[in-house]
GROMACS .gro file of C-alpha atoms in nm:
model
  402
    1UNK     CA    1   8.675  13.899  12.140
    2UNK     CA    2   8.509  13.898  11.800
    3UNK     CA    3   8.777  14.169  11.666
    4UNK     CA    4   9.081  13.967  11.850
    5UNK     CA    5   8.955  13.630  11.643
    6UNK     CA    6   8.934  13.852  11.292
    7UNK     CA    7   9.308  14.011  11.367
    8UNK     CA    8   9.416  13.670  11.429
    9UNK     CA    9   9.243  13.464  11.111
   10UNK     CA   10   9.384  13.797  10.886
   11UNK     CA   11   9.766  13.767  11.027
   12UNK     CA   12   9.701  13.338  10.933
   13UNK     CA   13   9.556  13.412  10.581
   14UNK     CA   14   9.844  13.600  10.473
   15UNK     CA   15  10.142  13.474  10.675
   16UNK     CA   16  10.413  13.591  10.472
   17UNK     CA   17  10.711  13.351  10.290
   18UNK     CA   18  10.892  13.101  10.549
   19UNK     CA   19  11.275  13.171  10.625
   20UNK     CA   20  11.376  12.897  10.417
   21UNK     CA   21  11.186  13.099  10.103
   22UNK     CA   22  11.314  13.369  10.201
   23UNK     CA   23  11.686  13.301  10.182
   24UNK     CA   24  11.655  13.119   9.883
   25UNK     CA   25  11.449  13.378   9.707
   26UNK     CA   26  11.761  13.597   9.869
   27UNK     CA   27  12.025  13.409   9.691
   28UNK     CA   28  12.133  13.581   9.321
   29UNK     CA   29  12.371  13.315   9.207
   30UNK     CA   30  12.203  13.006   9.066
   31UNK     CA   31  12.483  12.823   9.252
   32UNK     CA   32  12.374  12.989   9.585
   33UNK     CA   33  11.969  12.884   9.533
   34UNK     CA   34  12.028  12.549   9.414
   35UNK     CA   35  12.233  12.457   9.693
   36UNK     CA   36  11.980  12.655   9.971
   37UNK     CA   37  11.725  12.431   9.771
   38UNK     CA   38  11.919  12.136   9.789
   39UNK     CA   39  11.932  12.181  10.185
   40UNK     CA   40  11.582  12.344  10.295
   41UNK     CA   41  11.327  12.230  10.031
   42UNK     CA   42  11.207  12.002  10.349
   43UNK     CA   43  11.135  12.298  10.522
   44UNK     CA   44  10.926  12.475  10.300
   45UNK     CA   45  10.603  12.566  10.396
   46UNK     CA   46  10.370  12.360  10.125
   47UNK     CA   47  10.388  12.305   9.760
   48UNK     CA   48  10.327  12.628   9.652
   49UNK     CA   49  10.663  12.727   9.853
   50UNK     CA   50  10.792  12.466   9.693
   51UNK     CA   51  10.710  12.529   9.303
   52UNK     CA   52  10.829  12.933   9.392
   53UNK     CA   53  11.190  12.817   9.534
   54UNK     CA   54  11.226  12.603   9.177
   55UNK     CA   55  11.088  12.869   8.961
   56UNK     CA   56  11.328  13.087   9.142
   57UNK     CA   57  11.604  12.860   9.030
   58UNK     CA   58  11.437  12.888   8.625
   59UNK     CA   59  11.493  13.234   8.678
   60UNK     CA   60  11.823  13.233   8.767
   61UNK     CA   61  11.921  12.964   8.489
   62UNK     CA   62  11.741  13.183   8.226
   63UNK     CA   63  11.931  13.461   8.296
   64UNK     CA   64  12.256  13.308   8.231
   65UNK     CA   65  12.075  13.145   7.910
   66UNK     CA   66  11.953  13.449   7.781
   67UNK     CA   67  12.252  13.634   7.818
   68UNK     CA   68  12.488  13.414   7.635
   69UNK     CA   69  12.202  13.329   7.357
   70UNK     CA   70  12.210  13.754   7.381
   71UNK     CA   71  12.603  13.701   7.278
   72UNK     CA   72  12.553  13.453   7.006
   73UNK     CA   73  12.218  13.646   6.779
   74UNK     CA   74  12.532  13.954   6.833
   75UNK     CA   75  12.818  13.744   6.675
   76UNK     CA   76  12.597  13.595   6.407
   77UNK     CA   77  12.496  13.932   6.278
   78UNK     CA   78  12.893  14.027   6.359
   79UNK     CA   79  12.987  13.733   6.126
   80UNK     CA   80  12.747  13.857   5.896
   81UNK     CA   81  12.890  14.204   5.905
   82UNK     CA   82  13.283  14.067   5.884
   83UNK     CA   83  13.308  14.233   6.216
   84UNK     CA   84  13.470  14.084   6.532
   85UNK     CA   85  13.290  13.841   6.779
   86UNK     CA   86  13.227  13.830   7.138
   87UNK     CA   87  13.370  13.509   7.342
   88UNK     CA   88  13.058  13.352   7.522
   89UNK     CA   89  13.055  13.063   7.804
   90UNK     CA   90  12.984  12.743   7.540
   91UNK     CA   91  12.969  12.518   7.855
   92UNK     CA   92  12.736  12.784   8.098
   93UNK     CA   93  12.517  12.840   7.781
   94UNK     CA   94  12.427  12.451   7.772
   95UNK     CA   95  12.429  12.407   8.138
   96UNK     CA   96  12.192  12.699   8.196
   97UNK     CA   97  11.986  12.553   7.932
   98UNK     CA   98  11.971  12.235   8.110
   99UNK     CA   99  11.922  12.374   8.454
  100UNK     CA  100  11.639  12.613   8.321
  101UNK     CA  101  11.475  12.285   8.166
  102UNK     CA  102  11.560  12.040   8.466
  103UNK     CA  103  11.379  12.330   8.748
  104UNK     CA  104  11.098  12.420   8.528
  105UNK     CA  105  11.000  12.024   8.529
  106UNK     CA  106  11.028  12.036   8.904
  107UNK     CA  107  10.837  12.343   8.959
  108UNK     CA  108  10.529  12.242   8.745
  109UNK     CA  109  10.511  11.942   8.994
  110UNK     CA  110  10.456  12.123   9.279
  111UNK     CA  111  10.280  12.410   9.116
  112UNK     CA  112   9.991  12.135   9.001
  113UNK     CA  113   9.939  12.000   9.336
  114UNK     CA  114   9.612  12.117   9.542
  115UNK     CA  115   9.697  12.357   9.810
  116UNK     CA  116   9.537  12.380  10.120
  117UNK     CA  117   9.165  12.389   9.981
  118UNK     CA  118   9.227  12.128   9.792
  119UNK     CA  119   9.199  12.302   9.452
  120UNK     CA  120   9.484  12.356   9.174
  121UNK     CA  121   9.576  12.674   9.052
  122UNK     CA  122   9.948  12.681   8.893
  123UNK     CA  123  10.075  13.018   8.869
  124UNK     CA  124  10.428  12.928   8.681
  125UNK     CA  125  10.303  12.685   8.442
  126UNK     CA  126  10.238  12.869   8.087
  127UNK     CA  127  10.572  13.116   8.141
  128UNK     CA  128  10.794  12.866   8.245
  129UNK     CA  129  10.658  12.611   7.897
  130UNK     CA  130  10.672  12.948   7.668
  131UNK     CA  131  11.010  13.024   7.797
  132UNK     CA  132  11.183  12.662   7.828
  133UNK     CA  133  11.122  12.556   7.498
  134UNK     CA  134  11.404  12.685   7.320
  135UNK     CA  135  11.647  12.632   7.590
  136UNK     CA  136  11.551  12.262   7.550
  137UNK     CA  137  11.588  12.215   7.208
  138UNK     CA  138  11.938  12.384   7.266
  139UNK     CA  139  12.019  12.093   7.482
  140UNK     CA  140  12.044  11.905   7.129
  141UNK     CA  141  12.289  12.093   7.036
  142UNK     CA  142  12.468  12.062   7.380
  143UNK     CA  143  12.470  11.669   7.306
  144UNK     CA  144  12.645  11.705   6.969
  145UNK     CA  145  12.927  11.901   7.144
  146UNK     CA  146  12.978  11.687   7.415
  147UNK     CA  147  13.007  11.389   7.187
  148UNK     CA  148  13.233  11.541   6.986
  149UNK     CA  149  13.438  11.555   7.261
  150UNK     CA  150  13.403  11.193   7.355
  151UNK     CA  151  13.208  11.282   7.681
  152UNK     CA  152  13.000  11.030   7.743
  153UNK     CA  153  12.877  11.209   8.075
  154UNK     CA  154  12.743  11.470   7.892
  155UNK     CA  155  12.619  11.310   7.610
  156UNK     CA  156  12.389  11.150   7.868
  157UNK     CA  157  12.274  11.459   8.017
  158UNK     CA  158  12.198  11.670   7.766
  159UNK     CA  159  12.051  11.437   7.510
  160UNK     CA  160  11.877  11.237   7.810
  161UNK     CA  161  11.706  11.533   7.943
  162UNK     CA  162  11.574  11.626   7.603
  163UNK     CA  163  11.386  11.286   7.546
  164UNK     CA  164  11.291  11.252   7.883
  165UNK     CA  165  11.126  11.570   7.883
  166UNK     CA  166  10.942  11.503   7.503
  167UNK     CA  167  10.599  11.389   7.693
  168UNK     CA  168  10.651  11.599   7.964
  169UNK     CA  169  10.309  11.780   8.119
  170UNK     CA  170  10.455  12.129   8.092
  171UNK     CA  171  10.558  12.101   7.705
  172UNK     CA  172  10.184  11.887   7.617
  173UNK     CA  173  10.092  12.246   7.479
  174UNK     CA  174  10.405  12.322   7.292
  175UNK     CA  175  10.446  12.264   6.894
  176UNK     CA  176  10.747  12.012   6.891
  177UNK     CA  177  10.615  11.875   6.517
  178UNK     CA  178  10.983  12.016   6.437
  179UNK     CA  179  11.189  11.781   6.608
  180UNK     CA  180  11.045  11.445   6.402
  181UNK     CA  181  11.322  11.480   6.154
  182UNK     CA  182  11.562  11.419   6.397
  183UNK     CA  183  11.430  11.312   6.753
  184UNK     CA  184  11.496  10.940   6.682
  185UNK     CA  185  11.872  10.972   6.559
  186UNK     CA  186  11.880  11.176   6.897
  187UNK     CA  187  11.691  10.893   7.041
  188UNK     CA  188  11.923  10.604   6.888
  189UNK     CA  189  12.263  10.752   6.969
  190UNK     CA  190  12.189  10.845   7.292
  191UNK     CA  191  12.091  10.445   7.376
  192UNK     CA  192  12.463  10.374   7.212
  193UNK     CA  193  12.549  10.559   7.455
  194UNK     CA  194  12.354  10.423   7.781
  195UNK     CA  195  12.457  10.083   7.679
  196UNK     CA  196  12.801  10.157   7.674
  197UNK     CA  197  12.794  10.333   7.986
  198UNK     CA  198  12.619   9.996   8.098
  199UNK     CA  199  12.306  10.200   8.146
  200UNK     CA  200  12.097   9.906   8.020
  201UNK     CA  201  11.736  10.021   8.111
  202UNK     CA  202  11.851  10.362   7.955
  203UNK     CA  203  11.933  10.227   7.658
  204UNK     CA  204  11.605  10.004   7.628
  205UNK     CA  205  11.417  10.306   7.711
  206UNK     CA  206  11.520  10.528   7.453
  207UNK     CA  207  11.557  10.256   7.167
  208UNK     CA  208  11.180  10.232   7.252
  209UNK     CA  209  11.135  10.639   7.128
  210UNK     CA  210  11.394  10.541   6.832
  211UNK     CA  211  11.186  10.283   6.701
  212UNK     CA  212  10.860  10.492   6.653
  213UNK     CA  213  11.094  10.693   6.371
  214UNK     CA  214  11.074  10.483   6.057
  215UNK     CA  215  11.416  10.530   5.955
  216UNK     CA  216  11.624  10.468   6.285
  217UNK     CA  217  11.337  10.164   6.377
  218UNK     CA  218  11.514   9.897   6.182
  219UNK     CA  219  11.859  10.026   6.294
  220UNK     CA  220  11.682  10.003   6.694
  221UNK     CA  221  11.509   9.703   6.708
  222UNK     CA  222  11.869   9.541   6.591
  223UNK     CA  223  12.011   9.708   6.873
  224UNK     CA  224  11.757   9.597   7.145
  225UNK     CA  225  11.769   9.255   7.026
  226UNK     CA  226  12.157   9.263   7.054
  227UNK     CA  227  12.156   9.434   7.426
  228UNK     CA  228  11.878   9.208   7.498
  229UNK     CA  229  12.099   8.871   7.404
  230UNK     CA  230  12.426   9.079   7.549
  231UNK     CA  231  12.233   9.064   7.925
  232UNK     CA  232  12.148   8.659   7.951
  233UNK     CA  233  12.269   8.556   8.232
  234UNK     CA  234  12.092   8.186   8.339
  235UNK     CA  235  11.976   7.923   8.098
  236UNK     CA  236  11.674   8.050   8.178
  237UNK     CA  237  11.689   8.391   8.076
  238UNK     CA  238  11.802   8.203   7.736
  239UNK     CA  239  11.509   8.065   7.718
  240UNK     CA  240  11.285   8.333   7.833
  241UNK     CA  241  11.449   8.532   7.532
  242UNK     CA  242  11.389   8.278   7.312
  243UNK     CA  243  11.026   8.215   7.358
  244UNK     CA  244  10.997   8.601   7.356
  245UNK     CA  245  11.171   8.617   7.052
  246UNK     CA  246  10.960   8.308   6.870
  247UNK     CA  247  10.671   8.490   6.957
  248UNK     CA  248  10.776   8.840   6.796
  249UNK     CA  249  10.945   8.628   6.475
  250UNK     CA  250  10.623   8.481   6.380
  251UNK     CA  251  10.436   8.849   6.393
  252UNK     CA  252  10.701   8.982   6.184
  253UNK     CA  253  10.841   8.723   6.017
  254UNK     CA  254  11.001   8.986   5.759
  255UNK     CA  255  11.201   9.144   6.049
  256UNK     CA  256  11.567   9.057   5.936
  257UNK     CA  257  11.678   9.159   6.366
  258UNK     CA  258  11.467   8.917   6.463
  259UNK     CA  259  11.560   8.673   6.256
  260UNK     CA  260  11.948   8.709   6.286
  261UNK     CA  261  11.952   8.733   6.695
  262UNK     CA  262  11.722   8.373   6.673
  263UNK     CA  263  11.935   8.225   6.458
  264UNK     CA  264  12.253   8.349   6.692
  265UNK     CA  265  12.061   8.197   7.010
  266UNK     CA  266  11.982   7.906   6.859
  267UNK     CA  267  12.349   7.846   6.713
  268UNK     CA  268  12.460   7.908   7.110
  269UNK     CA  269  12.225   7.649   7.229
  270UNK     CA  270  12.346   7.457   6.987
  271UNK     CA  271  12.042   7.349   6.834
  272UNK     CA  272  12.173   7.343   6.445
  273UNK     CA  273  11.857   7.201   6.361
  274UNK     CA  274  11.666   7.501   6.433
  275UNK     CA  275  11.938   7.716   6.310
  276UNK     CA  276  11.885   7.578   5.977
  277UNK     CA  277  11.505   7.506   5.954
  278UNK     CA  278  11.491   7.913   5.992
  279UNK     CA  279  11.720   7.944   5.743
  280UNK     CA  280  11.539   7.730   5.503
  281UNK     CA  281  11.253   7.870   5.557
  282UNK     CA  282  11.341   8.221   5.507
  283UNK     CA  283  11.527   8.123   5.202
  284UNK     CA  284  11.182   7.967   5.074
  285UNK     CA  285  10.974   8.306   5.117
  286UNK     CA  286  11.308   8.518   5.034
  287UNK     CA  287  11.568   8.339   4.757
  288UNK     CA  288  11.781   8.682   4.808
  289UNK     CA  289  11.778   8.728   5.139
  290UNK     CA  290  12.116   8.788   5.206
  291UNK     CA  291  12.101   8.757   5.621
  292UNK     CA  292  11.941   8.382   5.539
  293UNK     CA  293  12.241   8.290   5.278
  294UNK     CA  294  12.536   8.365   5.508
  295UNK     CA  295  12.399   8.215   5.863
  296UNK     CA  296  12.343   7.931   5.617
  297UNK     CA  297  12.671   7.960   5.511
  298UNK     CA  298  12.838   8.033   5.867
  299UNK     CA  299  12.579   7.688   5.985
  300UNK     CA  300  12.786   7.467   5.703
  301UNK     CA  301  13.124   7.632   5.794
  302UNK     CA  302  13.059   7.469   6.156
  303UNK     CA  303  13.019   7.166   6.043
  304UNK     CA  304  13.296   7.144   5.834
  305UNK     CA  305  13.071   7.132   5.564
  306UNK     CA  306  13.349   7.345   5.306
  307UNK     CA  307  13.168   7.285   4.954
  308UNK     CA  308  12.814   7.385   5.002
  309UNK     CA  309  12.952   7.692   5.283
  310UNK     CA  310  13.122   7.795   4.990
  311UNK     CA  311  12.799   7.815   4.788
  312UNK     CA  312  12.612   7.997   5.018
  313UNK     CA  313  12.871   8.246   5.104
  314UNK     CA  314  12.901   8.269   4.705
  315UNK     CA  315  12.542   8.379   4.678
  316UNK     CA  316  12.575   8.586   4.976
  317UNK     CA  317  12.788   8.784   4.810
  318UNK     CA  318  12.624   8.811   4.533
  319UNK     CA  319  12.356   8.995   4.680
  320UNK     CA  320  12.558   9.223   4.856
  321UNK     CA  321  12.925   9.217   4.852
  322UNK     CA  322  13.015   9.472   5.067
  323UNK     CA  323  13.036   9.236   5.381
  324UNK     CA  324  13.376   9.182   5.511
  325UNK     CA  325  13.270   8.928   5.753
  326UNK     CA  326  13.090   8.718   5.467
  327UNK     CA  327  13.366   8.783   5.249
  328UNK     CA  328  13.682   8.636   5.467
  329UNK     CA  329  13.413   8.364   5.577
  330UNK     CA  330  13.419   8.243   5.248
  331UNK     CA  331  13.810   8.315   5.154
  332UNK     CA  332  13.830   8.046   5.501
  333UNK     CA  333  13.605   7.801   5.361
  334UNK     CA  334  13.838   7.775   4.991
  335UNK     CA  335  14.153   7.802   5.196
  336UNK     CA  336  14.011   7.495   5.429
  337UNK     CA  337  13.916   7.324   5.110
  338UNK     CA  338  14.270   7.347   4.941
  339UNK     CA  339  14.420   7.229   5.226
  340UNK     CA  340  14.206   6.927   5.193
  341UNK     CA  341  14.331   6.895   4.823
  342UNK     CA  342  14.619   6.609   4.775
  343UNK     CA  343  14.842   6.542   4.495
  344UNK     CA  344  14.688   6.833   4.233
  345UNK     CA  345  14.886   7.103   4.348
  346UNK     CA  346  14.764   7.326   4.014
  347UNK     CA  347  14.382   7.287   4.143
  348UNK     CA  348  14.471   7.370   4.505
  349UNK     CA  349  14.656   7.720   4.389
  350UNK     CA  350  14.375   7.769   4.214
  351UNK     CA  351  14.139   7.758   4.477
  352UNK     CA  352  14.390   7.941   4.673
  353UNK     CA  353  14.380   8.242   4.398
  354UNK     CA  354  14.009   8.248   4.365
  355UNK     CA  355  14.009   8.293   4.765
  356UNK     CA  356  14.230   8.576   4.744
  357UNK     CA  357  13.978   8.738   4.519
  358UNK     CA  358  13.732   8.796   4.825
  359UNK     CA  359  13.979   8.816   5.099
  360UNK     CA  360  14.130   9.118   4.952
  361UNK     CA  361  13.817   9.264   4.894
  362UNK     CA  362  13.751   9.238   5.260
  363UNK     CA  363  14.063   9.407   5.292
  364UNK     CA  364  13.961   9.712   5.162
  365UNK     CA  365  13.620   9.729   5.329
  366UNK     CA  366  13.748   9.664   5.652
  367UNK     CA  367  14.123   9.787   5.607
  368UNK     CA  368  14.184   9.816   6.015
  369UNK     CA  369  14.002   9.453   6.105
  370UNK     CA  370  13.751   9.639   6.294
  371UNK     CA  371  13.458   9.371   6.200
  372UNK     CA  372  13.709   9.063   5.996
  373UNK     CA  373  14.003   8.889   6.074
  374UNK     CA  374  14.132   8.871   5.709
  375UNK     CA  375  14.533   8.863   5.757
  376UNK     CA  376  14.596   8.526   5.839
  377UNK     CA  377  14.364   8.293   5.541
  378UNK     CA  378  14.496   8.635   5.302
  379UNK     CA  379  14.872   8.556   5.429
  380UNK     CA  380  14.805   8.182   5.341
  381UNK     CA  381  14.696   8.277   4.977
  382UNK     CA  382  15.033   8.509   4.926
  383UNK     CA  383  15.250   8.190   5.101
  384UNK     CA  384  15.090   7.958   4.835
  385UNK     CA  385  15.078   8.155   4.549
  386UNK     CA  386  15.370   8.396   4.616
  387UNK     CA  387  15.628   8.226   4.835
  388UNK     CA  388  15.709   8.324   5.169
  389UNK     CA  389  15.989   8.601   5.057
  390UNK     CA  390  15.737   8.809   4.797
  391UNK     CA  391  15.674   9.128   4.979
  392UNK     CA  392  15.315   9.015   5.011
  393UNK     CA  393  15.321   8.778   5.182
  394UNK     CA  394  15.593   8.945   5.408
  395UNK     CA  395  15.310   9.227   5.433
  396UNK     CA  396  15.070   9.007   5.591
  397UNK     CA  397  15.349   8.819   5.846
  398UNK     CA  398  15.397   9.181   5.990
  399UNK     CA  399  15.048   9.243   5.997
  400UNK     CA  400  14.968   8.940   6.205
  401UNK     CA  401  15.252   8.988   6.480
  402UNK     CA  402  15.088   9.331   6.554
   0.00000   0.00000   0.00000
């Protein structure tokens, strides 16, 4: 009896792979194993069976990966030489990559869970960082192409993998002191991309990783104010973001973002009062702020107030005149104003002249009207000055029936 209990606790300590493992440590094709994985990883034995089906699947993705990275190290020392290249799968390269990266992640889960005693003792965990690093920061690369391709798909897979994977357990022991030069441009475009895929959260998330790079942090926080005023819905969430905002403003009252999105809110609630006692006081701390000098210019438009819009557009430019919203802003308010003028026709050309001045210079900032609507008040300076036959003027008439 004693020797029939042994025979029987041996054949339990070392049962052998289930028949799920087994087929999927079968399959050769990464294709094949993802799918069996895809199908049976429910009937695998434990974790452990678990974290060997993914690192099955790493193996299969590096192989790919290493064999067309094998390709490219040949056709740079090719181009080197002046000798012909070898034509390598671009697309299976980056996928591969990806896959490699996306399985390894997987597998260290599993492979850091206690097994049956309770205790944890990963087995895949330092080849699988060692051997994934490169093929992730490849997946940079793989971004670039797809957005020079205009695929927004892949733009979002490849780049989104790469950040989400920048804190990631398995890579804690990896040098990635490298990628700070260029992990928050990766960081910012990518959330350009989320938001206009409507991936909101996305695009909050990884504006959050842009913003701890001090050169894309200015450029972020702009960008989560604006998706954050793009998504109120309810008067309430208005307000919500408004309080939120208050609160951040008078932390950083030197953050320009900030400031400009407030101002915008308030200006939709349409509490000009506010609008301008920010203004004011920004002006006060900063006399060339330019940001302060054309919302108080754009608050006077509104209000029909021409003469003193046209002064603080006129010092808005001053500071910087490369605006081309500023800039027809301010052509409007001098067109609006010689309209007003009556019986001095030489004062109201005049006006109309010095407002050409700046809408033509808004013109050739913004040549296609991506950001200003210069045509019309521009068409209106040629009319007056011009007549309505000078080729100018006929110029702008065709431009504004496109």
């Amino acid at each position: 009896m004693f020797c029939a209990l042994m025979v029987l606790g041996t054949s339990t300590a070392f049962a052998g792979d289930s028949d799920a493992l087994k087929a999927i440590l079968k399959a050769k094709s990464y294709a094949d194993a993802a799918s069996l994985v895809k199908s049976t990883v429910a009937q695998l034995a434990d974790n452990a069976e678990k974290a060997k089906a993914y690192n099955h699947l790493v193996n299969l993705a590096m192989e790919k990966f290493d064999k067309e990275g094998a390709i490219i190290s040949q056709n740079m020392a090719a181009e080197l030489a002046k000798k012909e290249k070898e034509a390598y799968d671009t697309l299976g390269y980056y996928d591969a990559a990806y896959n490699a990266l996306a399985n390894a992640i997987e597998c260290d889960k599993y492979d850091n869970l206690p097994d049956a005693k309770g205790k944890v003792k990963p087995k895949f965990h330092d080849n699988n960082a060692q051997r994934i690093a490169n093929a992730r920061i490849q997946l940079v690369n793989a971004g670039q192409t797809a957005a020079g391709k205009g695929d927004e798909a892949g733009v979002l897979k490849y780049w989104g993998m790469f950040l989400d994977t920048e804190d990631a357990p398995l890579l804690a022991a990896i040098d990635k002191s490298s990628e700070a030069s260029y992990l928050g441009q990766v960081a910012y475009y990518t959330a350009l991309y989320a938001n206009q895929a409507k991936q909101t959260d996305l695009a909050l998330k990884y504006l959050d990783i842009a913003m701890k790079d001090p050169e894309q942090a200015k450029e972020a926080q702009s960008q989560k104010f604006a998706i954050g005023q793009a998504n109120l819905k309810t008067k309430e969430d208005t307000v919500k973001f408004v309080m939120e905002l208050k609160e951040f403003y008078a932390q950083n009252s030197d953050n320009e973002a900030a400031f400009g999105t407030l101002c915008n809110l308030y200006s939709a609630m349409g509490d000009k009062d506010s609008v301008m006692q920010l203004v004011n006081d920004r002006i006060a701390k900063d006399p060339n702020n330019h940001t302060a000098w054309a919302l108080k210019g754009q608050n006077e438009m509104n209000n029909l107030d021409y003469d003193n819009a046209i002064a603080s557009f006129k010092k808005a430019c001053e500071i910087d005149g490369t605006n081309p919203v500023v800039l027809t802003y301010l052509g409007f308010c001098m067109n609006s104003k010689a309209a007003g003028i009556e019986g001095n026709i030489p004062a109201q050309k005049e006006l109309y002249k010095e407002s050409m001045t700046y809408l033509e210079r808004a013109r050739d900032i913004d040549p296609d009207r991506l950001k200003a609507n210069w045509a019309y008040p521009l068409y209106q300076c040629y009319y007056i000055n011009y007549s309505a036959n000078d080729p100018r003027t006929k110029e702008m008439e065709s431009l504004l029936k496109k």
